[in-house]
Amino acid sequence: MNRPLKQLSHYGLTAERGFLAAFEMDDIVLPSLFDPIVHAAEKLSGLLTTGRVRHWLDALPLLDLRQFIIGGDEAQIRVAMVRYAFLVQAYIWGEKRPPDHLPANLAVPIVALADALGQHPLLPYSAYVLDNWARVDKAAPIALDNIRMVQNFLGGQDENWFVLIHVAIEAQAGRTLGQAVQLVEASSAGDSDRVTTLLIEMNTVWDQINALFDRMPERCDPAIYFQRVRPYIHGWKNNPALGKGLIYEGVARFGGKPQAFCGQTGSQSSIVPAMDALFDITHEHDALREFLKELHSYRPPLHRRFIEDIAQSSTLRAFCIADGGAQIRAAFNACVEQVARFRTRHLEYAASYINKQTVSGSGNDTDVGTGGTPFMRYLKKHRDENRAQTI
């Protein structure tokens, strides 16, 4: 039986923040138990620069987080996940050759936190972007000139800007999520005028989203991104540098066997999948489609549920086809084209920021995405399939 689509608040979402965290990371204080972890995370850039980051991280205590997870609120658990996830990635990718194991002092806590959040035990998009930001002026809007990245790897303008462009896009896209809920309701009610109005409004919001995405090159240089930002966000699935994966020491249920998880990638963002679900955009079978299906499990559970509920509830495409009016069809097609435009820019950035760069360092392959899939030949195909599904 299909689940009905509910209001944004049911999924922990708002039109003002979209999929971004309801909290800001610098407002959340972790218990004193975490002091050595927070201290290490806050000076991670310096630890990485020493060239022996594992030496420092090996000295961290193994924290028992059972009581914290039972009694902690979700914001604290998510912030703890941000801190640990960055330390885990730094441990694996912070020296010339990656190890084949993650020590228990990092492995056991991140598995516990990931289990509590319904996610996987490495850096997900939610910890890299959605939960890892704060406004500089709390009275001002979430905008590029008023947000900062809280937790870094090496730090610097290029790393900050890369993440903050995503934060700004997520905030702007919140309005489209609210419109999506209203579009499902209006199309189900047979309200052509309301559907048309909402699609025209959504098209305007997508103009703003795409304008933000266009700004990526302003302060994020492709070469610096590839050499100093990208190396730290890889995972350990389909990554030749780590073979069959990574051993999580001290985690009994893994039985000492290597675990293969996909790295952080913008494809874990829920914006485009939500739009595909709303507009009933489908893709033919290929490696990227299967990879994206797998990435669905890397999203926070409520974000997954929102996408699934839209997919099960939306009759928007069928309604617009049945209506047959020129205005409603044009409004629908304009929004579909906006998502294709977003995919086009992603394809262009994948080429300039990754594919055209010179390989240097373990696992930093120009033909494979941070999630672990050969991306270039499929991104164009998915963009073209998107663009072809107008009405």
mmCIF file of C-alpha atoms in Angstrom:
data_model
loop_
_atom_site.group_PDB
_atom_site.id
_atom_site.type_symbol
_atom_site.label_atom_id
_atom_site.label_comp_id
_atom_site.label_asym_id
_atom_site.label_seq_id
_atom_site.Cartn_x
_atom_site.Cartn_y
_atom_site.Cartn_z
ATOM 1 C CA MET A 1 0.000 0.000 0.000
ATOM 2 C CA ASN A 2 1.352 3.417 -0.981
ATOM 3 C CA ARG A 3 2.259 5.904 1.733
ATOM 4 C CA PRO A 4 0.638 9.321 1.277
ATOM 5 C CA LEU A 5 2.940 12.329 0.989
ATOM 6 C CA LYS A 6 2.910 14.364 4.201
ATOM 7 C CA GLN A 7 3.889 17.940 4.983
ATOM 8 C CA LEU A 8 7.587 18.884 5.077
ATOM 9 C CA SER A 9 7.749 18.927 8.873
ATOM 10 C CA HIS A 10 6.965 15.194 8.976
ATOM 11 C CA TYR A 11 10.314 14.588 7.255
ATOM 12 C CA GLY A 12 12.270 17.084 9.352
ATOM 13 C CA LEU A 13 12.334 19.538 6.436
ATOM 14 C CA THR A 14 11.411 23.184 6.005
ATOM 15 C CA ALA A 15 10.994 25.465 3.014
ATOM 16 C CA GLU A 16 13.640 27.760 4.549
ATOM 17 C CA ARG A 17 16.334 25.086 4.947
ATOM 18 C CA GLY A 18 15.276 22.183 2.793
ATOM 19 C CA PHE A 19 17.412 19.145 3.600
ATOM 20 C CA LEU A 20 19.853 21.193 5.717
ATOM 21 C CA ALA A 21 20.026 20.469 9.434
ATOM 22 C CA ALA A 22 17.503 22.269 11.611
ATOM 23 C CA PHE A 23 20.430 23.224 13.869
ATOM 24 C CA GLU A 24 23.664 25.071 13.175
ATOM 25 C CA MET A 25 26.762 23.176 14.139
ATOM 26 C CA ASP A 26 28.386 25.911 16.206
ATOM 27 C CA ASP A 27 25.304 26.062 18.451
ATOM 28 C CA ILE A 28 25.612 22.401 19.496
ATOM 29 C CA VAL A 29 27.860 21.599 22.467
ATOM 30 C CA LEU A 30 28.986 18.006 22.912
ATOM 31 C CA PRO A 31 29.467 16.533 26.407
ATOM 32 C CA SER A 32 32.955 16.859 27.933
ATOM 33 C CA LEU A 33 33.485 13.179 27.108
ATOM 34 C CA PHE A 34 34.153 14.340 23.546
ATOM 35 C CA ASP A 35 36.768 16.975 24.435
ATOM 36 C CA PRO A 36 39.769 15.073 22.995
ATOM 37 C CA ILE A 37 37.808 14.256 19.844
ATOM 38 C CA VAL A 38 36.648 17.834 19.294
ATOM 39 C CA HIS A 39 40.141 19.122 20.041
ATOM 40 C CA ALA A 40 41.677 16.813 17.424
ATOM 41 C CA ALA A 41 38.969 17.632 14.874
ATOM 42 C CA GLU A 42 39.371 21.380 15.352
ATOM 43 C CA LYS A 43 43.112 21.189 14.685
ATOM 44 C CA LEU A 44 42.832 18.587 11.929
ATOM 45 C CA SER A 45 44.401 20.857 9.316
ATOM 46 C CA GLY A 46 47.516 21.130 11.456
ATOM 47 C CA LEU A 47 47.616 17.395 12.134
ATOM 48 C CA LEU A 48 47.356 16.629 8.424
ATOM 49 C CA THR A 49 50.134 19.081 7.639
ATOM 50 C CA THR A 50 52.569 17.206 9.902
ATOM 51 C CA GLY A 51 52.456 14.307 7.450
ATOM 52 C CA ARG A 52 51.840 11.793 10.230
ATOM 53 C CA VAL A 53 48.221 12.326 11.118
ATOM 54 C CA ARG A 54 47.772 8.665 12.075
ATOM 55 C CA HIS A 55 50.335 9.040 14.834
ATOM 56 C CA TRP A 56 48.173 11.708 16.468
ATOM 57 C CA LEU A 57 44.832 10.020 15.862
ATOM 58 C CA ASP A 58 46.070 6.674 17.181
ATOM 59 C CA ALA A 59 46.530 8.397 20.550
ATOM 60 C CA LEU A 60 42.855 9.337 20.889
ATOM 61 C CA PRO A 61 40.857 7.447 23.533
ATOM 62 C CA LEU A 62 38.270 4.827 22.639
ATOM 63 C CA LEU A 63 35.014 6.366 23.841
ATOM 64 C CA ASP A 64 32.062 4.275 24.964
ATOM 65 C CA LEU A 65 29.142 6.113 23.375
ATOM 66 C CA ARG A 66 26.312 3.844 24.447
ATOM 67 C CA GLN A 67 24.918 6.128 27.152
ATOM 68 C CA PHE A 68 25.472 9.225 25.020
ATOM 69 C CA ILE A 69 23.480 7.723 22.163
ATOM 70 C CA ILE A 70 20.689 6.653 24.486
ATOM 71 C CA GLY A 71 20.462 10.053 26.152
ATOM 72 C CA GLY A 72 21.795 12.448 23.522
ATOM 73 C CA ASP A 73 19.522 14.379 21.201
ATOM 74 C CA GLU A 74 19.776 13.939 17.456
ATOM 75 C CA ALA A 75 21.615 17.223 16.911
ATOM 76 C CA GLN A 76 24.393 16.140 19.280
ATOM 77 C CA ILE A 77 24.639 12.736 17.640
ATOM 78 C CA ARG A 78 24.850 14.325 14.191
ATOM 79 C CA VAL A 79 27.563 16.750 15.293
ATOM 80 C CA ALA A 80 29.516 13.892 16.865
ATOM 81 C CA MET A 81 29.177 12.092 13.520
ATOM 82 C CA VAL A 82 30.645 15.100 11.707
ATOM 83 C CA ARG A 83 33.670 15.165 14.024
ATOM 84 C CA TYR A 84 34.347 11.440 13.877
ATOM 85 C CA ALA A 85 33.699 11.167 10.129
ATOM 86 C CA PHE A 86 36.331 13.792 9.369
ATOM 87 C CA LEU A 87 38.836 12.061 11.644
ATOM 88 C CA VAL A 88 38.128 8.716 9.984
ATOM 89 C CA GLN A 89 38.642 10.116 6.480
ATOM 90 C CA ALA A 90 41.832 11.885 7.590
ATOM 91 C CA TYR A 91 43.152 8.656 9.084
ATOM 92 C CA ILE A 92 42.651 6.750 5.837
ATOM 93 C CA TRP A 93 43.621 9.389 3.269
ATOM 94 C CA GLY A 94 45.884 11.732 5.248
ATOM 95 C CA GLU A 95 49.170 10.005 4.421
ATOM 96 C CA LYS A 96 50.742 8.759 1.200
ATOM 97 C CA ARG A 97 49.372 5.207 1.342
ATOM 98 C CA PRO A 98 46.058 4.250 2.951
ATOM 99 C CA PRO A 99 46.070 1.567 5.675
ATOM 100 C CA ASP A 100 43.948 -1.561 5.402
ATOM 101 C CA HIS A 101 42.366 -1.028 8.815
ATOM 102 C CA LEU A 102 40.674 1.618 10.918
ATOM 103 C CA PRO A 103 41.731 1.429 14.580
ATOM 104 C CA ALA A 104 39.122 0.627 17.213
ATOM 105 C CA ASN A 105 39.297 4.096 18.779
ATOM 106 C CA LEU A 106 37.775 5.487 15.572
ATOM 107 C CA ALA A 107 35.995 2.423 14.202
ATOM 108 C CA VAL A 108 33.840 1.538 17.191
ATOM 109 C CA PRO A 109 32.461 5.067 17.796
ATOM 110 C CA ILE A 110 31.717 5.881 14.173
ATOM 111 C CA VAL A 111 29.891 2.578 13.710
ATOM 112 C CA ALA A 112 27.834 3.310 16.842
ATOM 113 C CA LEU A 113 26.978 6.824 15.618
ATOM 114 C CA ALA A 114 26.172 5.652 12.096
ATOM 115 C CA ASP A 115 23.926 2.908 13.463
ATOM 116 C CA ALA A 116 22.068 5.448 15.601
ATOM 117 C CA LEU A 117 21.512 7.663 12.548
ATOM 118 C CA GLY A 118 20.629 4.868 10.129
ATOM 119 C CA GLN A 119 23.632 5.630 7.929
ATOM 120 C CA HIS A 120 27.010 4.133 7.018
ATOM 121 C CA PRO A 121 30.244 4.471 9.071
ATOM 122 C CA LEU A 122 32.267 6.961 7.040
ATOM 123 C CA LEU A 123 31.795 10.535 5.818
ATOM 124 C CA PRO A 124 28.351 10.932 4.175
ATOM 125 C CA TYR A 125 27.097 14.024 2.357
ATOM 126 C CA SER A 126 24.955 14.816 5.389
ATOM 127 C CA ALA A 127 28.043 15.149 7.630
ATOM 128 C CA TYR A 128 30.116 16.911 4.962
ATOM 129 C CA VAL A 129 27.478 19.448 3.903
ATOM 130 C CA LEU A 130 24.025 19.279 5.486
ATOM 131 C CA ASP A 131 25.176 19.360 9.132
ATOM 132 C CA ASN A 132 28.531 21.128 8.696
ATOM 133 C CA TRP A 133 27.748 24.832 8.451
ATOM 134 C CA ALA A 134 26.707 27.871 10.459
ATOM 135 C CA ARG A 135 25.635 31.423 9.810
ATOM 136 C CA VAL A 136 28.128 34.125 10.704
ATOM 137 C CA ASP A 137 25.325 36.547 11.578
ATOM 138 C CA LYS A 138 22.521 34.522 13.147
ATOM 139 C CA ALA A 139 20.002 37.267 12.393
ATOM 140 C CA ALA A 140 20.765 37.225 8.658
ATOM 141 C CA PRO A 141 19.715 34.694 6.013
ATOM 142 C CA ILE A 142 21.432 31.478 4.930
ATOM 143 C CA ALA A 143 23.373 32.938 2.004
ATOM 144 C CA LEU A 144 26.857 32.600 0.560
ATOM 145 C CA ASP A 145 27.971 35.870 2.144
ATOM 146 C CA ASN A 146 26.798 34.758 5.600
ATOM 147 C CA ILE A 147 27.724 31.080 6.039
ATOM 148 C CA ARG A 148 30.881 29.226 6.997
ATOM 149 C CA MET A 149 32.083 25.639 6.987
ATOM 150 C CA VAL A 150 32.640 24.564 10.604
ATOM 151 C CA GLN A 151 34.705 21.368 10.281
ATOM 152 C CA ASN A 152 37.490 21.213 7.688
ATOM 153 C CA PHE A 153 40.218 18.913 6.472
ATOM 154 C CA LEU A 154 43.033 21.203 5.283
ATOM 155 C CA GLY A 155 40.807 24.275 5.212
ATOM 156 C CA GLY A 156 41.191 27.303 2.983
ATOM 157 C CA GLN A 157 39.001 29.157 0.527
ATOM 158 C CA ASP A 158 38.639 26.375 -2.059
ATOM 159 C CA GLU A 159 37.529 23.710 0.421
ATOM 160 C CA ASN A 160 35.159 26.113 2.152
ATOM 161 C CA TRP A 161 33.634 27.390 -1.067
ATOM 162 C CA PHE A 162 33.098 23.909 -2.471
ATOM 163 C CA VAL A 163 31.024 22.929 0.556
ATOM 164 C CA LEU A 164 29.283 26.274 1.001
ATOM 165 C CA ILE A 165 28.029 26.355 -2.591
ATOM 166 C CA HIS A 166 26.279 23.088 -1.750
ATOM 167 C CA VAL A 167 24.919 24.510 1.513
ATOM 168 C CA ALA A 168 23.514 27.556 -0.282
ATOM 169 C CA ILE A 169 21.941 25.380 -2.983
ATOM 170 C CA GLU A 170 20.341 23.115 -0.372
ATOM 171 C CA ALA A 171 18.850 26.123 1.421
ATOM 172 C CA GLN A 172 17.489 27.623 -1.791
ATOM 173 C CA ALA A 173 16.076 24.261 -2.867
ATOM 174 C CA GLY A 174 13.961 24.125 0.280
ATOM 175 C CA ARG A 175 11.372 26.248 -1.476
ATOM 176 C CA THR A 176 11.058 23.661 -4.268
ATOM 177 C CA LEU A 177 10.395 20.942 -1.683
ATOM 178 C CA GLY A 178 7.478 22.903 -0.279
ATOM 179 C CA GLN A 179 6.220 23.500 -3.819
ATOM 180 C CA ALA A 180 6.587 19.768 -4.563
ATOM 181 C CA VAL A 181 4.240 18.886 -1.710
ATOM 182 C CA GLN A 182 1.735 21.471 -2.934
ATOM 183 C CA LEU A 183 2.031 20.234 -6.532
ATOM 184 C CA VAL A 184 1.222 16.683 -5.481
ATOM 185 C CA GLU A 185 -1.806 17.962 -3.593
ATOM 186 C CA ALA A 186 -2.976 20.276 -6.390
ATOM 187 C CA SER A 187 -2.590 17.706 -9.162
ATOM 188 C CA SER A 188 -4.423 15.111 -7.068
ATOM 189 C CA ALA A 189 -7.237 17.635 -6.586
ATOM 190 C CA GLY A 190 -7.386 18.394 -10.314
ATOM 191 C CA ASP A 191 -6.541 22.089 -9.820
ATOM 192 C CA SER A 192 -4.944 23.095 -13.131
ATOM 193 C CA ASP A 193 -4.565 26.768 -12.270
ATOM 194 C CA ARG A 194 -2.812 25.982 -8.986
ATOM 195 C CA VAL A 195 -0.507 23.458 -10.641
ATOM 196 C CA THR A 196 0.453 25.954 -13.336
ATOM 197 C CA THR A 197 1.120 28.724 -10.810
ATOM 198 C CA LEU A 198 3.271 26.458 -8.644
ATOM 199 C CA LEU A 199 5.319 25.212 -11.612
ATOM 200 C CA ILE A 200 5.979 28.783 -12.740
ATOM 201 C CA GLU A 201 7.089 29.667 -9.201
ATOM 202 C CA MET A 202 9.300 26.573 -9.046
ATOM 203 C CA ASN A 203 10.938 27.523 -12.336
ATOM 204 C CA THR A 204 11.930 30.861 -10.810
ATOM 205 C CA VAL A 205 13.462 29.140 -7.784
ATOM 206 C CA TRP A 206 15.407 26.821 -10.063
ATOM 207 C CA ASP A 207 16.825 29.882 -11.842
ATOM 208 C CA GLN A 208 18.277 30.894 -8.472
ATOM 209 C CA ILE A 209 19.551 27.385 -7.695
ATOM 210 C CA ASN A 210 21.334 27.144 -11.027
ATOM 211 C CA ALA A 211 22.753 30.635 -10.598
ATOM 212 C CA LEU A 212 24.324 29.499 -7.312
ATOM 213 C CA PHE A 213 25.764 26.385 -8.942
ATOM 214 C CA ASP A 214 27.274 28.566 -11.682
ATOM 215 C CA ARG A 215 29.344 30.327 -9.002
ATOM 216 C CA MET A 216 31.438 27.287 -8.038
ATOM 217 C CA PRO A 217 34.547 28.408 -10.026
ATOM 218 C CA GLU A 218 34.622 31.826 -8.354
ATOM 219 C CA ARG A 219 36.540 30.609 -5.296
ATOM 220 C CA CYS A 220 37.145 26.899 -5.904
ATOM 221 C CA ASP A 221 39.958 26.271 -8.358
ATOM 222 C CA PRO A 222 39.739 22.913 -10.199
ATOM 223 C CA ALA A 223 43.372 21.973 -9.594
ATOM 224 C CA ILE A 224 43.252 22.852 -5.900
ATOM 225 C CA TYR A 225 39.994 20.980 -5.518
ATOM 226 C CA PHE A 226 41.465 17.867 -7.125
ATOM 227 C CA GLN A 227 44.749 17.939 -5.221
ATOM 228 C CA ARG A 228 43.727 19.234 -1.775
ATOM 229 C CA VAL A 229 39.955 18.828 -1.336
ATOM 230 C CA ARG A 230 38.869 15.710 -3.188
ATOM 231 C CA PRO A 231 41.446 13.223 -1.795
ATOM 232 C CA TYR A 232 39.865 13.246 1.678
ATOM 233 C CA ILE A 233 36.296 12.443 0.653
ATOM 234 C CA HIS A 234 36.857 9.111 -1.096
ATOM 235 C CA GLY A 235 35.357 5.927 0.258
ATOM 236 C CA TRP A 236 36.594 2.374 0.187
ATOM 237 C CA LYS A 237 34.355 0.680 -2.320
ATOM 238 C CA ASN A 238 35.607 0.085 -5.863
ATOM 239 C CA ASN A 239 38.782 1.895 -4.884
ATOM 240 C CA PRO A 240 41.963 0.110 -6.071
ATOM 241 C CA ALA A 241 43.997 1.759 -3.317
ATOM 242 C CA LEU A 242 42.043 -0.197 -0.683
ATOM 243 C CA GLY A 243 41.406 -3.491 -2.448
ATOM 244 C CA LYS A 244 38.380 -5.186 -0.912
ATOM 245 C CA GLY A 245 37.724 -2.420 1.598
ATOM 246 C CA LEU A 246 38.634 -1.429 5.128
ATOM 247 C CA ILE A 247 38.792 -3.485 8.323
ATOM 248 C CA TYR A 248 36.947 -1.831 11.208
ATOM 249 C CA GLU A 249 38.895 -3.057 14.234
ATOM 250 C CA GLY A 250 36.880 -3.826 17.358
ATOM 251 C CA VAL A 251 33.517 -4.010 15.585
ATOM 252 C CA ALA A 252 32.337 -7.525 16.363
ATOM 253 C CA ARG A 253 29.591 -7.799 13.756
ATOM 254 C CA PHE A 254 32.063 -7.152 10.928
ATOM 255 C CA GLY A 255 34.073 -10.187 12.023
ATOM 256 C CA GLY A 256 37.416 -8.706 11.060
ATOM 257 C CA LYS A 257 36.418 -8.680 7.386
ATOM 258 C CA PRO A 258 36.987 -5.666 5.097
ATOM 259 C CA GLN A 259 33.973 -3.397 4.643
ATOM 260 C CA ALA A 260 33.387 -1.519 1.398
ATOM 261 C CA PHE A 261 31.440 1.754 1.625
ATOM 262 C CA CYS A 262 30.950 4.470 -0.984
ATOM 263 C CA GLY A 263 32.630 7.818 -0.504
ATOM 264 C CA GLN A 264 30.992 11.196 -0.028
ATOM 265 C CA THR A 265 29.527 12.582 -3.214
ATOM 266 C CA GLY A 266 27.063 15.275 -4.222
ATOM 267 C CA SER A 267 24.999 12.435 -5.673
ATOM 268 C CA GLN A 268 23.954 11.753 -2.074
ATOM 269 C CA SER A 269 22.113 15.078 -2.120
ATOM 270 C CA SER A 270 18.369 14.500 -2.187
ATOM 271 C CA ILE A 271 17.394 17.493 -4.344
ATOM 272 C CA VAL A 272 17.609 15.966 -7.826
ATOM 273 C CA PRO A 273 16.152 12.578 -6.764
ATOM 274 C CA ALA A 274 13.204 14.440 -5.228
ATOM 275 C CA MET A 275 12.662 16.327 -8.491
ATOM 276 C CA ASP A 276 12.981 13.113 -10.531
ATOM 277 C CA ALA A 277 10.345 11.565 -8.278
ATOM 278 C CA LEU A 278 8.031 14.581 -8.642
ATOM 279 C CA PHE A 279 8.340 14.816 -12.430
ATOM 280 C CA ASP A 280 8.522 11.031 -12.930
ATOM 281 C CA ILE A 281 11.925 11.222 -14.633
ATOM 282 C CA THR A 282 13.263 7.726 -15.238
ATOM 283 C CA HIS A 283 16.605 6.398 -16.458
ATOM 284 C CA GLU A 284 17.434 3.324 -18.471
ATOM 285 C CA HIS A 285 19.525 0.630 -16.835
ATOM 286 C CA ASP A 286 23.214 1.503 -16.555
ATOM 287 C CA ALA A 287 26.001 1.463 -13.963
ATOM 288 C CA LEU A 288 25.231 4.980 -12.731
ATOM 289 C CA ARG A 289 21.549 4.203 -12.179
ATOM 290 C CA GLU A 290 22.466 1.178 -10.084
ATOM 291 C CA PHE A 291 25.036 3.222 -8.189
ATOM 292 C CA LEU A 292 22.496 5.964 -7.455
ATOM 293 C CA LYS A 293 20.041 3.354 -6.187
ATOM 294 C CA GLU A 294 22.755 2.140 -3.818
ATOM 295 C CA LEU A 295 23.498 5.704 -2.681
ATOM 296 C CA HIS A 296 19.892 6.082 -1.547
ATOM 297 C CA SER A 297 20.837 4.161 1.623
ATOM 298 C CA TYR A 298 23.510 6.759 2.417
ATOM 299 C CA ARG A 299 20.938 9.508 2.917
ATOM 300 C CA PRO A 300 19.383 10.250 6.316
ATOM 301 C CA PRO A 301 16.328 7.984 6.716
ATOM 302 C CA LEU A 302 13.740 10.781 6.664
ATOM 303 C CA HIS A 303 15.218 12.177 3.452
ATOM 304 C CA ARG A 304 14.910 8.731 1.876
ATOM 305 C CA ARG A 305 11.303 8.560 3.021
ATOM 306 C CA PHE A 306 10.486 11.952 1.500
ATOM 307 C CA ILE A 307 11.818 10.886 -1.917
ATOM 308 C CA GLU A 308 10.013 7.545 -1.732
ATOM 309 C CA ASP A 309 6.728 9.163 -0.725
ATOM 310 C CA ILE A 310 6.888 11.671 -3.577
ATOM 311 C CA ALA A 311 7.597 8.860 -6.042
ATOM 312 C CA GLN A 312 4.591 6.912 -4.775
ATOM 313 C CA SER A 313 2.258 9.917 -4.566
ATOM 314 C CA SER A 314 3.035 12.136 -7.537
ATOM 315 C CA THR A 315 0.644 12.024 -10.479
ATOM 316 C CA LEU A 316 1.902 15.393 -11.707
ATOM 317 C CA ARG A 317 3.194 14.210 -15.102
ATOM 318 C CA ALA A 318 0.025 12.274 -15.891
ATOM 319 C CA PHE A 319 -2.129 15.200 -14.774
ATOM 320 C CA CYS A 320 -0.280 17.713 -16.945
ATOM 321 C CA ILE A 321 -0.489 15.382 -19.962
ATOM 322 C CA ALA A 322 -4.194 14.786 -19.402
ATOM 323 C CA ASP A 323 -4.869 18.515 -18.969
ATOM 324 C CA GLY A 324 -3.295 19.175 -22.345
ATOM 325 C CA GLY A 325 -3.183 22.952 -21.925
ATOM 326 C CA ALA A 326 -0.281 24.779 -23.545
ATOM 327 C CA GLN A 327 0.490 26.823 -20.430
ATOM 328 C CA ILE A 328 0.612 23.912 -17.983
ATOM 329 C CA ARG A 329 2.742 21.839 -20.368
ATOM 330 C CA ALA A 330 5.158 24.721 -20.892
ATOM 331 C CA ALA A 331 5.449 25.255 -17.133
ATOM 332 C CA PHE A 332 6.061 21.542 -16.530
ATOM 333 C CA ASN A 333 8.668 21.343 -19.287
ATOM 334 C CA ALA A 334 10.474 24.449 -18.046
ATOM 335 C CA CYS A 335 11.038 22.802 -14.654
ATOM 336 C CA VAL A 336 12.198 19.539 -16.238
ATOM 337 C CA GLU A 337 14.662 21.548 -18.313
ATOM 338 C CA GLN A 338 15.934 23.318 -15.190
ATOM 339 C CA VAL A 339 16.905 19.981 -13.652
ATOM 340 C CA ALA A 340 18.592 19.049 -16.949
ATOM 341 C CA ARG A 341 20.456 22.367 -16.801
ATOM 342 C CA PHE A 342 21.635 21.497 -13.285
ATOM 343 C CA ARG A 343 22.824 18.111 -14.550
ATOM 344 C CA THR A 344 24.623 19.813 -17.439
ATOM 345 C CA ARG A 345 26.574 22.023 -15.063
ATOM 346 C CA HIS A 346 27.417 18.986 -12.924
ATOM 347 C CA LEU A 347 28.729 17.241 -16.045
ATOM 348 C CA GLU A 348 30.864 20.263 -16.928
ATOM 349 C CA TYR A 349 32.300 20.452 -13.421
ATOM 350 C CA ALA A 350 33.007 16.715 -13.394
ATOM 351 C CA ALA A 351 35.055 17.240 -16.547
ATOM 352 C CA SER A 352 36.996 20.311 -15.414
ATOM 353 C CA TYR A 353 37.419 19.517 -11.714
ATOM 354 C CA ILE A 354 38.156 15.796 -12.059
ATOM 355 C CA ASN A 355 38.434 14.223 -15.495
ATOM 356 C CA LYS A 356 40.897 16.766 -16.944
ATOM 357 C CA GLN A 357 43.145 16.833 -13.879
ATOM 358 C CA THR A 358 46.442 14.981 -13.472
ATOM 359 C CA VAL A 359 46.359 11.927 -11.220
ATOM 360 C CA SER A 360 48.398 12.220 -8.029
ATOM 361 C CA GLY A 361 47.917 10.236 -4.843
ATOM 362 C CA SER A 362 46.325 6.959 -3.895
ATOM 363 C CA GLY A 363 42.731 6.534 -4.933
ATOM 364 C CA ASN A 364 42.408 9.961 -6.598
ATOM 365 C CA ASP A 365 41.406 8.599 -10.012
ATOM 366 C CA THR A 366 40.284 10.988 -12.765
ATOM 367 C CA ASP A 367 37.915 8.381 -14.213
ATOM 368 C CA VAL A 368 36.185 7.311 -11.005
ATOM 369 C CA GLY A 369 33.988 9.435 -8.755
ATOM 370 C CA THR A 370 34.465 9.741 -5.003
ATOM 371 C CA GLY A 371 31.527 7.379 -4.654
ATOM 372 C CA GLY A 372 33.429 4.740 -6.623
ATOM 373 C CA THR A 373 31.846 4.670 -10.095
ATOM 374 C CA PRO A 374 33.075 5.614 -13.606
ATOM 375 C CA PHE A 375 31.012 8.750 -14.026
ATOM 376 C CA MET A 376 31.754 10.713 -17.184
ATOM 377 C CA ARG A 377 30.107 8.451 -19.743
ATOM 378 C CA TYR A 378 26.931 8.150 -17.662
ATOM 379 C CA LEU A 379 26.393 11.742 -16.526
ATOM 380 C CA LYS A 380 25.737 12.925 -20.078
ATOM 381 C CA LYS A 381 23.388 9.990 -20.689
ATOM 382 C CA HIS A 382 21.347 10.814 -17.574
ATOM 383 C CA ARG A 383 21.224 14.495 -18.522
ATOM 384 C CA ASP A 384 19.997 13.592 -22.003
ATOM 385 C CA GLU A 385 17.381 11.186 -20.628
ATOM 386 C CA ASN A 386 16.201 13.929 -18.266
ATOM 387 C CA ARG A 387 15.926 16.472 -21.084
ATOM 388 C CA ALA A 388 14.076 14.047 -23.336
ATOM 389 C CA GLN A 389 11.257 13.514 -20.823
ATOM 390 C CA THR A 390 9.304 16.671 -21.445
ATOM 391 C CA ILE A 391 5.632 16.413 -22.406
#
